Tab-separated table of C-alpha atoms and ligand atoms in Angstrom:
chain	number	residue	atom	x	y	z
A	1158	MET	CA	-54.951	-52.448	-68.430
A	1159	GLU	CA	-55.015	-52.058	-72.253
A	1160	ASN	CA	-52.250	-52.777	-74.710
A	1161	PHE	CA	-49.991	-49.788	-75.385
A	1162	GLU	CA	-46.867	-48.485	-77.021
A	1163	PHE	CA	-44.792	-45.897	-75.232
A	1164	TYR	CA	-41.957	-43.994	-76.918
A	1165	SER	CA	-40.598	-40.899	-75.155
A	1166	PRO	CA	-37.083	-40.289	-76.341
A	1167	THR	CA	-36.593	-36.621	-75.263
A	1168	PHE	CA	-33.302	-35.927	-73.470
A	1169	PHE	CA	-33.860	-33.719	-70.390
A	1170	GLU	CA	-31.298	-31.337	-69.004
A	1171	PHE	CA	-32.722	-30.209	-65.680
A	1172	GLY	CA	-31.543	-27.583	-63.184
A	1173	LYS	CA	-29.881	-24.242	-62.626
A	1174	ASP	CA	-27.982	-22.554	-65.437
A	1175	THR	CA	-28.678	-25.401	-67.835
A	1176	GLU	CA	-29.674	-23.038	-70.596
A	1177	ASN	CA	-25.939	-22.509	-71.110
A	1178	LYS	CA	-25.785	-26.066	-72.512
A	1179	ALA	CA	-28.103	-25.151	-75.446
A	1180	GLY	CA	-25.254	-24.955	-77.986
A	1181	GLU	CA	-23.715	-28.237	-76.841
A	1182	LEU	CA	-27.044	-29.974	-77.040
A	1183	VAL	CA	-27.950	-28.654	-80.470
A	1184	LYS	CA	-24.660	-29.912	-81.704
A	1185	ARG	CA	-25.178	-33.294	-80.045
A	1186	PHE	CA	-28.543	-33.633	-81.851
A	1187	GLY	CA	-27.132	-32.727	-85.240
A	1188	GLY	CA	-28.130	-29.079	-85.627
A	1189	ASN	CA	-26.034	-27.101	-88.182
A	1190	LYS	CA	-28.231	-24.067	-88.627
A	1191	VAL	CA	-30.797	-23.075	-86.054
A	1192	LEU	CA	-34.063	-21.148	-85.985
A	1193	ILE	CA	-34.403	-19.576	-82.506
A	1194	HIS	CA	-38.137	-19.061	-82.003
A	1195	TYR	CA	-39.529	-17.089	-79.108
A	1196	GLY	CA	-42.558	-15.188	-77.874
A	1197	GLY	CA	-43.581	-11.620	-76.986
A	1198	GLY	CA	-40.375	-10.516	-75.260
A	1199	SER	CA	-40.089	-12.119	-71.785
A	1200	VAL	CA	-36.999	-13.982	-72.913
A	1201	VAL	CA	-35.449	-10.708	-74.213
A	1202	ARG	CA	-36.182	-8.889	-70.974
A	1203	SER	CA	-34.802	-11.668	-68.755
A	1204	GLY	CA	-31.582	-11.882	-70.709
A	1205	LEU	CA	-32.250	-15.584	-71.540
A	1206	LEU	CA	-32.188	-15.011	-75.270
A	1207	ASP	CA	-28.701	-13.448	-75.070
A	1208	ARG	CA	-27.440	-16.398	-72.997
A	1209	VAL	CA	-28.830	-18.879	-75.529
A	1210	LYS	CA	-27.214	-16.984	-78.406
A	1211	SER	CA	-23.848	-16.968	-76.628
A	1212	SER	CA	-24.148	-20.667	-76.059
A	1213	LEU	CA	-24.691	-21.250	-79.790
A	1214	ASP	CA	-21.849	-18.829	-80.604
A	1215	ASN	CA	-19.524	-20.824	-78.370
A	1216	GLU	CA	-20.204	-23.863	-80.486
A	1217	ASN	CA	-19.946	-21.872	-83.755
A	1218	ILE	CA	-23.527	-22.758	-84.674
A	1219	PRO	CA	-25.154	-20.164	-86.918
A	1220	TYR	CA	-28.709	-19.130	-86.333
A	1221	VAL	CA	-31.626	-16.925	-87.418
A	1222	GLU	CA	-34.324	-15.601	-85.123
A	1223	LEU	CA	-38.100	-15.336	-85.205
A	1224	GLY	CA	-39.890	-13.782	-82.229
A	1225	GLY	CA	-43.505	-12.736	-81.729
A	1226	VAL	CA	-45.344	-15.974	-80.890
A	1227	LYS	CA	-48.524	-15.066	-79.111
A	1228	PRO	CA	-50.154	-17.163	-76.407
A	1229	ASN	CA	-52.565	-19.416	-78.290
A	1230	PRO	CA	-50.157	-19.375	-81.234
A	1231	ARG	CA	-51.379	-18.473	-84.687
A	1232	SER	CA	-50.892	-20.072	-88.085
A	1233	GLY	CA	-49.651	-16.786	-89.679
A	1234	LEU	CA	-46.308	-16.820	-87.884
A	1235	VAL	CA	-45.949	-20.565	-88.612
A	1236	TYR	CA	-46.092	-19.835	-92.353
A	1237	GLU	CA	-43.505	-17.086	-91.831
A	1238	GLY	CA	-41.257	-19.467	-89.867
A	1239	ILE	CA	-41.489	-22.176	-92.554
A	1240	ASP	CA	-40.523	-19.698	-95.306
A	1241	LEU	CA	-37.646	-18.425	-93.232
A	1242	CYS	CA	-36.270	-21.902	-92.505
A	1243	LYS	CA	-36.436	-22.868	-96.167
A	1244	LYS	CA	-34.721	-19.653	-97.267
A	1245	GLU	CA	-31.956	-19.971	-94.637
A	1246	ASN	CA	-31.521	-23.748	-94.875
A	1247	VAL	CA	-32.324	-24.230	-91.246
A	1248	ASP	CA	-32.159	-27.770	-89.967
A	1249	PHE	CA	-32.914	-27.353	-86.223
A	1250	VAL	CA	-35.698	-25.403	-84.427
A	1251	LEU	CA	-34.879	-24.169	-80.953
A	1252	ALA	CA	-37.945	-23.027	-78.924
A	1253	VAL	CA	-37.191	-20.562	-76.159
A	1254	GLY	CA	-40.364	-20.008	-74.190
A	1255	GLY	CA	-43.586	-21.624	-73.109
A	1256	GLY	CA	-46.034	-24.052	-74.672
A	1257	SER	CA	-47.088	-21.550	-77.276
A	1258	VAL	CA	-43.560	-21.052	-78.556
A	1259	ILE	CA	-42.872	-24.791	-78.486
A	1260	ASP	CA	-46.091	-25.582	-80.350
A	1261	SER	CA	-45.318	-22.970	-82.977
A	1262	SER	CA	-41.820	-24.426	-83.302
A	1263	LYS	CA	-43.225	-27.928	-83.746
A	1264	ALA	CA	-45.598	-26.687	-86.502
A	1265	ILE	CA	-42.702	-24.998	-88.325
A	1266	ALA	CA	-40.483	-28.046	-87.989
A	1267	ALA	CA	-43.180	-30.240	-89.494
A	1268	GLY	CA	-44.139	-27.725	-92.163
A	1269	VAL	CA	-40.639	-27.200	-93.517
A	1270	VAL	CA	-40.271	-30.857	-94.659
A	1271	TYR	CA	-43.863	-31.178	-95.927
A	1272	ASP	CA	-44.963	-30.316	-99.514
A	1273	GLY	CA	-48.530	-29.450	-98.661
A	1274	ASP	CA	-50.096	-26.934	-96.245
A	1275	PHE	CA	-48.951	-27.567	-92.640
A	1276	TRP	CA	-52.534	-27.092	-91.532
A	1277	ASP	CA	-53.329	-30.584	-92.880
A	1278	PHE	CA	-51.669	-31.867	-89.764
A	1279	TYR	CA	-54.119	-29.906	-87.660
A	1280	GLN	CA	-56.990	-31.542	-89.488
A	1281	GLY	CA	-55.961	-35.026	-88.566
A	1282	LYS	CA	-52.988	-36.017	-90.744
A	1283	ARG	CA	-50.303	-37.588	-88.522
A	1284	ILE	CA	-46.930	-35.897	-88.483
A	1285	GLU	CA	-44.349	-38.446	-89.744
A	1286	LYS	CA	-41.394	-36.191	-90.427
A	1287	ALA	CA	-40.054	-32.936	-89.017
A	1288	LEU	CA	-36.857	-30.982	-88.466
A	1289	ASN	CA	-35.232	-31.708	-85.082
A	1290	ILE	CA	-36.546	-29.612	-82.242
A	1291	GLY	CA	-35.011	-28.523	-78.901
A	1292	THR	CA	-36.702	-26.499	-76.204
A	1293	ILE	CA	-35.722	-24.223	-73.354
A	1294	LEU	CA	-38.858	-24.025	-71.228
A	1295	THR	CA	-39.827	-20.831	-69.371
A	1296	ILE	CA	-43.207	-21.841	-67.863
A	1297	ALA	CA	-44.402	-25.151	-66.370
A	1298	ALA	CA	-47.759	-25.686	-67.971
A	1299	ALA	CA	-48.579	-27.266	-71.339
A	1300	GLY	CA	-46.091	-30.140	-71.090
A	1301	SER	CA	-45.196	-29.603	-74.760
A	1302	GLU	CA	-41.512	-30.025	-73.801
A	1303	GLY	CA	-42.102	-33.802	-73.565
A	1304	SER	CA	-45.237	-34.319	-75.657
A	1305	PRO	CA	-45.769	-35.304	-79.295
A	1306	ASP	CA	-48.486	-32.633	-79.605
A	1307	SER	CA	-48.856	-29.107	-80.920
A	1308	VAL	CA	-51.866	-26.776	-80.748
A	1309	ILE	CA	-52.262	-23.944	-83.238
A	1310	THR	CA	-55.046	-21.483	-83.994
A	1311	LYS	CA	-55.935	-20.748	-87.620
A	1312	GLU	CA	-56.758	-17.053	-87.935
A	1313	GLU	CA	-59.532	-17.559	-90.471
A	1314	GLY	CA	-62.411	-18.901	-88.366
A	1315	MET	CA	-60.206	-18.881	-85.218
A	1316	PHE	CA	-60.072	-22.729	-85.271
A	1317	LYS	CA	-57.884	-23.934	-82.464
A	1318	ARG	CA	-56.739	-27.468	-83.302
A	1319	GLY	CA	-54.081	-30.043	-82.301
A	1320	ALA	CA	-51.648	-32.167	-84.302
A	1321	SER	CA	-49.594	-35.121	-83.150
A	1322	GLY	CA	-46.680	-37.329	-84.128
A	1323	ASP	CA	-43.541	-38.711	-82.509
A	1324	ALA	CA	-41.547	-36.780	-85.063
A	1325	ILE	CA	-42.290	-33.558	-83.163
A	1326	ARG	CA	-41.259	-34.799	-79.763
A	1327	PRO	CA	-38.336	-32.541	-78.814
A	1328	LYS	CA	-34.932	-34.155	-79.123
A	1329	PHE	CA	-33.937	-32.306	-75.963
A	1330	SER	CA	-35.617	-30.040	-73.490
A	1331	ILE	CA	-33.755	-27.772	-71.097
A	1332	LEU	CA	-35.706	-27.333	-67.839
A	1333	ASN	CA	-34.261	-24.695	-65.469
A	1334	PRO	CA	-36.937	-23.949	-62.815
A	1335	ALA	CA	-35.242	-20.605	-62.012
A	1336	LEU	CA	-36.376	-19.384	-65.425
A	1337	THR	CA	-39.993	-19.570	-64.274
A	1338	GLN	CA	-39.359	-17.239	-61.344
A	1339	THR	CA	-40.112	-14.190	-63.518
A	1340	LEU	CA	-43.663	-15.399	-64.312
A	1341	PRO	CA	-46.591	-13.195	-63.262
A	1342	SER	CA	-48.592	-14.995	-60.611
A	1343	PHE	CA	-51.570	-15.411	-62.895
A	1344	GLN	CA	-49.481	-17.226	-65.494
A	1345	SER	CA	-47.980	-19.483	-62.809
A	1346	ALA	CA	-51.522	-20.321	-61.595
A	1347	ALA	CA	-52.759	-20.980	-65.205
A	1348	GLY	CA	-49.796	-23.318	-65.657
A	1349	ILE	CA	-50.573	-25.177	-62.443
A	1350	THR	CA	-54.180	-25.551	-63.559
A	1351	ASP	CA	-53.178	-26.938	-66.935
A	1352	ILE	CA	-50.848	-29.493	-65.344
A	1353	MET	CA	-53.609	-30.612	-63.005
A	1354	ALA	CA	-56.000	-30.825	-65.965
A	1355	HIS	CA	-53.589	-33.133	-67.835
A	1356	LEU	CA	-53.601	-35.357	-64.821
A	1357	TYR	CA	-57.346	-35.300	-64.276
A	1358	GLU	CA	-58.070	-35.921	-67.956
A	1359	ARG	CA	-56.037	-39.092	-67.712
A	1360	TYR	CA	-57.599	-40.075	-64.388
A	1361	LEU	CA	-61.078	-40.006	-65.914
A	1362	THR	CA	-60.921	-43.314	-67.689
A	1363	ASN	CA	-63.245	-46.104	-68.734
A	1364	SER	CA	-60.476	-48.684	-68.451
A	1365	THR	CA	-60.261	-50.884	-65.405
A	1366	GLU	CA	-57.340	-52.364	-63.428
A	1367	VAL	CA	-55.046	-49.431	-64.003
A	1368	GLU	CA	-53.694	-49.123	-60.510
A	1369	VAL	CA	-50.152	-48.096	-61.450
A	1370	THR	CA	-51.175	-45.166	-63.571
A	1371	ASP	CA	-53.966	-44.206	-61.124
A	1372	ARG	CA	-51.440	-44.061	-58.336
A	1373	LEU	CA	-48.932	-42.078	-60.427
A	1374	ILE	CA	-51.565	-39.502	-61.273
A	1375	GLU	CA	-52.628	-39.321	-57.634
A	1376	ALA	CA	-49.007	-38.702	-56.542
A	1377	LEU	CA	-48.580	-35.955	-59.077
A	1378	LEU	CA	-51.922	-34.275	-58.189
A	1379	LEU	CA	-50.997	-34.330	-54.509
A	1380	THR	CA	-47.650	-32.804	-55.345
A	1381	MET	CA	-49.355	-30.074	-57.339
A	1382	LYS	CA	-51.876	-29.495	-54.536
A	1383	HIS	CA	-48.997	-28.957	-52.184
A	1384	GLU	CA	-46.511	-27.023	-54.310
A	1385	GLY	CA	-49.005	-24.774	-56.145
A	1386	PRO	CA	-49.780	-22.423	-53.278
A	1387	ARG	CA	-46.074	-22.326	-52.239
A	1388	VAL	CA	-45.192	-20.876	-55.617
A	1389	ILE	CA	-48.071	-18.389	-55.574
A	1390	GLU	CA	-47.046	-17.214	-52.116
A	1391	ASN	CA	-43.411	-17.092	-52.941
A	1392	PRO	CA	-42.568	-16.848	-56.666
A	1393	ASP	CA	-38.842	-17.255	-55.859
A	1394	ASN	CA	-39.234	-20.678	-54.224
A	1395	TYR	CA	-36.909	-22.601	-56.500
A	1396	ASP	CA	-37.649	-26.021	-54.986
A	1397	ALA	CA	-41.410	-25.625	-55.326
A	1398	ARG	CA	-40.819	-24.451	-58.914
A	1399	ALA	CA	-38.619	-27.422	-59.593
A	1400	ASN	CA	-41.151	-29.918	-58.355
A	1401	ILE	CA	-43.940	-28.305	-60.411
A	1402	MET	CA	-41.726	-28.157	-63.543
A	1403	TRP	CA	-40.957	-31.916	-63.409
A	1404	ALA	CA	-44.550	-32.739	-62.522
A	1405	GLY	CA	-45.676	-30.751	-65.559
A	1406	MET	CA	-43.476	-32.789	-67.846
A	1407	MET	CA	-44.580	-36.125	-66.290
A	1408	ALA	CA	-48.188	-35.060	-66.408
A	1409	HIS	CA	-48.150	-34.816	-70.193
A	1410	ASN	CA	-45.541	-37.080	-71.701
A	1411	ASN	CA	-48.134	-39.833	-71.201
A	1412	SER	CA	-46.136	-41.873	-68.729
A	1413	CYS	CA	-49.195	-41.841	-66.556
A	1414	GLY	CA	-51.720	-42.197	-69.415
A	1415	VAL	CA	-50.572	-45.494	-70.934
A	1416	GLY	CA	-52.803	-48.567	-70.975
A	1417	ARG	CA	-55.993	-46.603	-70.273
A	1418	SER	CA	-58.580	-44.602	-72.140
A	1419	GLN	CA	-58.503	-40.893	-71.406
A	1420	ASP	CA	-61.006	-38.053	-71.226
A	1421	TRP	CA	-59.992	-34.715	-72.896
A	1422	ASN	CA	-63.566	-33.371	-72.945
A	1423	SER	CA	-62.545	-30.457	-70.691
A	1424	HIS	CA	-59.632	-29.584	-73.018
A	1425	THR	CA	-61.811	-29.807	-76.157
A	1426	ILE	CA	-64.470	-27.666	-74.620
A	1427	GLU	CA	-61.875	-25.161	-73.306
A	1428	HIS	CA	-60.080	-24.822	-76.618
A	1429	GLU	CA	-63.124	-22.995	-78.051
A	1430	LEU	CA	-62.920	-20.490	-75.149
A	1431	SER	CA	-59.220	-19.685	-75.665
A	1432	ALA	CA	-59.767	-19.542	-79.414
A	1433	LEU	CA	-62.684	-17.059	-79.175
A	1434	TYR	CA	-61.587	-14.941	-76.221
A	1435	ASP	CA	-57.828	-15.431	-76.418
A	1436	CYS	CA	-57.806	-16.245	-72.683
A	1437	ALA	CA	-55.033	-18.258	-71.033
A	1438	HIS	CA	-55.646	-22.000	-71.651
A	1439	GLY	CA	-55.204	-22.784	-67.914
A	1440	ALA	CA	-57.666	-20.031	-66.889
A	1441	GLY	CA	-60.206	-21.465	-69.395
A	1442	LEU	CA	-59.702	-24.939	-67.905
A	1443	ALA	CA	-60.293	-23.570	-64.355
A	1444	VAL	CA	-63.804	-22.560	-65.416
A	1445	THR	CA	-64.412	-25.587	-67.678
A	1446	MET	CA	-63.356	-28.487	-65.528
A	1447	PRO	CA	-65.696	-28.179	-62.567
A	1448	ALA	CA	-68.671	-27.856	-64.996
A	1449	VAL	CA	-67.603	-30.862	-67.125
A	1450	PHE	CA	-66.865	-32.990	-64.037
A	1451	THR	CA	-70.169	-32.132	-62.371
A	1452	TYR	CA	-72.113	-32.833	-65.583
A	1453	THR	CA	-70.403	-36.168	-66.275
A	1454	MET	CA	-69.987	-37.301	-62.646
A	1455	ASN	CA	-72.722	-39.927	-62.669
A	1456	HIS	CA	-71.105	-41.772	-65.529
A	1457	ASN	CA	-68.730	-43.241	-62.912
A	1458	VAL	CA	-69.386	-41.654	-59.549
A	1459	MET	CA	-66.912	-43.885	-57.767
A	1460	ARG	CA	-63.997	-42.571	-59.871
A	1461	PHE	CA	-64.838	-39.028	-58.769
A	1462	ALA	CA	-65.332	-40.147	-55.189
A	1463	LYS	CA	-61.923	-41.906	-55.271
A	1464	ALA	CA	-60.295	-38.655	-56.405
A	1465	ALA	CA	-62.173	-36.802	-53.712
A	1466	VAL	CA	-60.869	-39.092	-50.982
A	1467	ARG	CA	-57.336	-39.666	-52.269
A	1468	ILE	CA	-56.536	-36.192	-53.501
A	1469	TRP	CA	-58.723	-33.808	-51.582
A	1470	GLY	CA	-58.971	-35.755	-48.258
A	1471	CYS	CA	-62.756	-36.029	-48.321
A	1472	GLN	CA	-64.500	-38.595	-46.154
A	1473	MET	CA	-66.057	-41.459	-48.221
A	1474	ASP	CA	-69.825	-41.645	-47.914
A	1475	PHE	CA	-70.478	-45.281	-49.048
A	1476	GLU	CA	-74.251	-44.852	-49.011
A	1477	HIS	CA	-74.088	-41.661	-51.074
A	1478	PRO	CA	-70.859	-41.674	-53.092
A	1479	GLU	CA	-72.283	-38.834	-55.223
A	1480	VAL	CA	-71.999	-36.579	-52.166
A	1481	THR	CA	-68.279	-37.395	-51.809
A	1482	ALA	CA	-67.749	-37.009	-55.556
A	1483	LYS	CA	-69.329	-33.544	-55.425
A	1484	GLU	CA	-67.237	-32.498	-52.425
A	1485	GLY	CA	-64.060	-33.462	-54.332
A	1486	ILE	CA	-65.081	-31.409	-57.387
A	1487	GLU	CA	-65.938	-28.442	-55.104
A	1488	ALA	CA	-62.584	-28.782	-53.272
A	1489	PHE	CA	-60.768	-28.714	-56.618
A	1490	ARG	CA	-62.756	-25.643	-57.713
A	1491	ASN	CA	-61.950	-23.841	-54.451
A	1492	TYR	CA	-58.327	-24.744	-54.817
A	1493	LEU	CA	-58.195	-23.179	-58.306
A	1494	ILE	CA	-59.938	-20.053	-57.046
A	1495	SER	CA	-57.486	-19.811	-54.135
A	1496	ILE	CA	-54.517	-19.689	-56.501
A	1497	GLY	CA	-56.137	-16.863	-58.453
A	1498	MET	CA	-58.010	-18.588	-61.283
A	1499	PRO	CA	-61.341	-17.301	-62.583
A	1500	LYS	CA	-64.481	-19.160	-61.491
A	1501	ASN	CA	-67.025	-18.264	-64.186
A	1502	PHE	CA	-67.621	-16.807	-67.677
A	1503	GLU	CA	-67.631	-13.295	-66.377
A	1504	GLU	CA	-64.257	-13.499	-64.683
A	1505	LEU	CA	-62.800	-15.260	-67.731
A	1506	GLY	CA	-64.204	-12.588	-70.135
A	1507	ALA	CA	-66.584	-14.985	-71.903
A	1508	LYS	CA	-70.164	-14.163	-72.867
A	1509	GLU	CA	-73.362	-16.148	-72.372
A	1510	GLU	CA	-74.787	-15.021	-75.704
A	1511	ASP	CA	-71.829	-16.621	-77.487
A	1512	ILE	CA	-72.772	-20.140	-76.322
A	1513	PRO	CA	-74.556	-21.207	-79.567
A	1514	LYS	CA	-71.497	-20.028	-81.543
A	1515	LEU	CA	-69.116	-21.971	-79.184
A	1516	VAL	CA	-71.233	-25.137	-79.397
A	1517	ASN	CA	-71.485	-24.946	-83.140
A	1518	VAL	CA	-67.683	-24.710	-83.736
A	1519	LEU	CA	-67.083	-27.286	-80.942
A	1520	CYS	CA	-69.481	-29.970	-82.283
A	1521	ARG	CA	-69.673	-29.151	-85.977
A	1522	GLY	CA	-66.321	-27.598	-86.846
A	1523	ASP	CA	-63.767	-29.482	-88.890
A	1524	GLY	CA	-66.057	-32.280	-89.904
A	1525	ARG	CA	-67.243	-33.181	-86.378
A	1526	GLU	CA	-70.712	-34.686	-86.570
A	1527	GLY	CA	-72.469	-33.202	-83.558
A	1528	THR	CA	-70.611	-34.884	-80.728
A	1529	ILE	CA	-67.272	-34.869	-78.886
A	1530	SER	CA	-66.141	-37.882	-77.033
A	1531	GLY	CA	-63.932	-38.779	-74.090
A	1532	PHE	CA	-64.930	-40.246	-70.742
A	1533	VAL	CA	-68.478	-39.634	-71.894
A	1534	THR	CA	-69.799	-38.739	-75.416
A	1535	LEU	CA	-71.346	-35.323	-75.358
A	1536	ASN	CA	-73.799	-33.893	-77.920
A	1537	GLU	CA	-74.690	-30.290	-78.700
A	1538	GLU	CA	-77.345	-30.168	-76.014
A	1539	ASP	CA	-74.893	-31.483	-73.380
A	1540	CYS	CA	-72.232	-29.001	-74.421
A	1541	THR	CA	-74.742	-26.181	-74.279
A	1542	LYS	CA	-75.729	-27.176	-70.776
A	1543	ILE	CA	-72.076	-27.403	-69.751
A	1544	TYR	CA	-71.189	-23.922	-71.043
A	1545	LYS	CA	-74.328	-22.609	-69.285
A	1546	MET	CA	-73.078	-24.125	-65.981
A	1547	MET	CA	-69.980	-21.950	-66.330
A	1548	VAL	CA	-72.034	-18.661	-66.512
B	860	LIG	O1	-44.594	-14.396	-74.959
B	860	LIG	P1	-43.796	-14.051	-73.794
B	860	LIG	O2	-43.358	-12.634	-73.666
B	860	LIG	O3	-42.667	-15.041	-73.564
B	860	LIG	O4	-44.814	-14.220	-72.445
B	860	LIG	C1	-45.405	-15.421	-72.109
B	860	LIG	C2	-46.916	-15.477	-72.429
B	860	LIG	O5	-47.428	-14.144	-72.388
B	860	LIG	C3	-45.393	-15.544	-70.603
B	860	LIG	N1	-44.175	-16.150	-70.150
B	860	LIG	C4	-43.734	-17.431	-70.354
B	860	LIG	N2	-42.599	-17.635	-69.633
B	860	LIG	C5	-42.410	-16.544	-68.919
B	860	LIG	C6	-43.366	-15.565	-69.210
B	860	LIG	N3	-43.385	-14.372	-68.620
B	860	LIG	C7	-42.460	-14.061	-67.714
B	860	LIG	N4	-41.492	-14.988	-67.347
B	860	LIG	C8	-41.368	-16.187	-67.903
B	860	LIG	N5	-40.481	-17.114	-67.560
B	860	LIG	O6	-46.497	-16.356	-70.255
B	860	LIG	C9	-47.486	-16.225	-71.257
B	860	LIG	C10	-48.059	-17.566	-71.616
B	860	LIG	O7	-47.131	-18.329	-72.306
B	860	LIG	P2	-47.677	-19.583	-73.135
B	860	LIG	O8	-46.467	-20.183	-73.895
B	860	LIG	O9	-48.814	-19.293	-73.968
B	860	LIG	O10	-48.098	-20.617	-71.930
B	860	LIG	P3	-48.374	-22.104	-71.922
B	860	LIG	O11	-47.084	-22.859	-71.726
B	860	LIG	O12	-49.434	-22.303	-70.941
B	860	LIG	O13	-48.895	-22.562	-73.362
B	860	LIG	C11	-50.253	-22.478	-73.699
B	860	LIG	C12	-50.463	-23.067	-75.027
B	860	LIG	O14	-50.171	-24.454	-75.085
B	860	LIG	C13	-51.303	-25.198	-75.576
B	860	LIG	C14	-52.472	-24.358	-75.107
B	860	LIG	O15	-53.670	-24.676	-75.744
B	860	LIG	C15	-51.968	-22.930	-75.418
B	860	LIG	O16	-52.143	-22.650	-76.774
B	860	LIG	N6	-51.213	-26.604	-75.122
B	860	LIG	C16	-50.325	-27.385	-75.701
B	860	LIG	C17	-50.190	-28.688	-75.370
B	860	LIG	C18	-49.169	-29.551	-76.006
B	860	LIG	N7	-48.500	-29.057	-77.044
B	860	LIG	O17	-48.929	-30.718	-75.668
B	860	LIG	C19	-51.079	-29.360	-74.464
B	860	LIG	C20	-51.869	-28.427	-73.606
B	860	LIG	O18	-53.035	-29.026	-73.129
B	860	LIG	C21	-52.263	-27.128	-74.307
B	860	LIG	O19	-53.407	-27.234	-74.980
B	861	LIG	ZN1	-53.655	-28.365	-71.402
């Protein structure tokens, strides 16, 4: 196990009706004037936004609103949010929605207290300071409710990039699994896929002797394997939704990623797909992961074989561990298809002729020098082959 620091100070309020505590929590974490940030309208239709506003009213906390965050959130609305917060003297950003809304909120919170262009953070500058953030999560997926990360797409060039810093970890996150019951089945499945990706990308490590985190990841993957289909079959299954929601937080607040190197090649390769085609991040991952895993499998075939046995119940073939490893990848792929995820470029809405463009932005964009690195370092030729495997 490698040396690590772990700091995860988010306060979680979990369970039914907890959104009614929004006002109380904003007050507890020092908010005097709030920006309520939300997406394309699901929180308006469900009545959640009204309940959140009442909760703030009950505590006499004034607020302004900014809706319209799109999935794969854009920089344009972030600039708008920064201007609004400055004009209205906002000191607390309350995200009501999914990962996209939370990430946009984090970008605004960091941008308000920064003199330069907030995009600097998405080009590698660490976020050291931000307004306080709270979240009310409506989809179990990105894990942004407990993570120090934000992913934004810059409209010019459609660069989708991430920024990080403990300053943007939410001060509190309200997790009411019942709020996720209105999700369309496709979005639930995309969320499940993303959560499993966050676990797999940590499982694929070059570190040794990391049994505690290996076992935590396996437990969470087994939970997702069990609960995912229950939610797809019955969207109103509160308990399955509850287990998935907490697994989604644990998958990405890095409690199971400490002390080990991590992969993230699948995420990096996927982000170009959701940037270019505006597809759901989870759906892009469903197509990307089996290709990346198959391509990189021989780097450490026993790690894939271990996942195959421990997660997917495959029989270990000690003479040919690569056979077991492949069976595990195939089982994962079939699982993702069974919950309604796309299996190839066509079903995702991606085009083979765009591969050179995808590879160019992936490997050369933003100062990258021809490679991306994670579990394995991949060059342009590798990435071209991987995208072709997805066709
Ligand atoms: O915009 P509205 O109308 O709210 O609709 C959303 C959106 O269309 C809808 N939705 C959310 N909750 C709902 C609902 N519809 C009905 N009922 C509900 N309860 O679902 C759609 C997708 O929402 P979005 O926020 O985009 O989903 P998700 O949470 O998957 O976030 C995806 C974004 O997070 C980034 C992804 O790249 C992507 O941009 N990620 C962020 C990470 C982080 N900050 O740590 C890590 C992840 O790996 C990921 O990259
Ligand atoms: Zn993800």
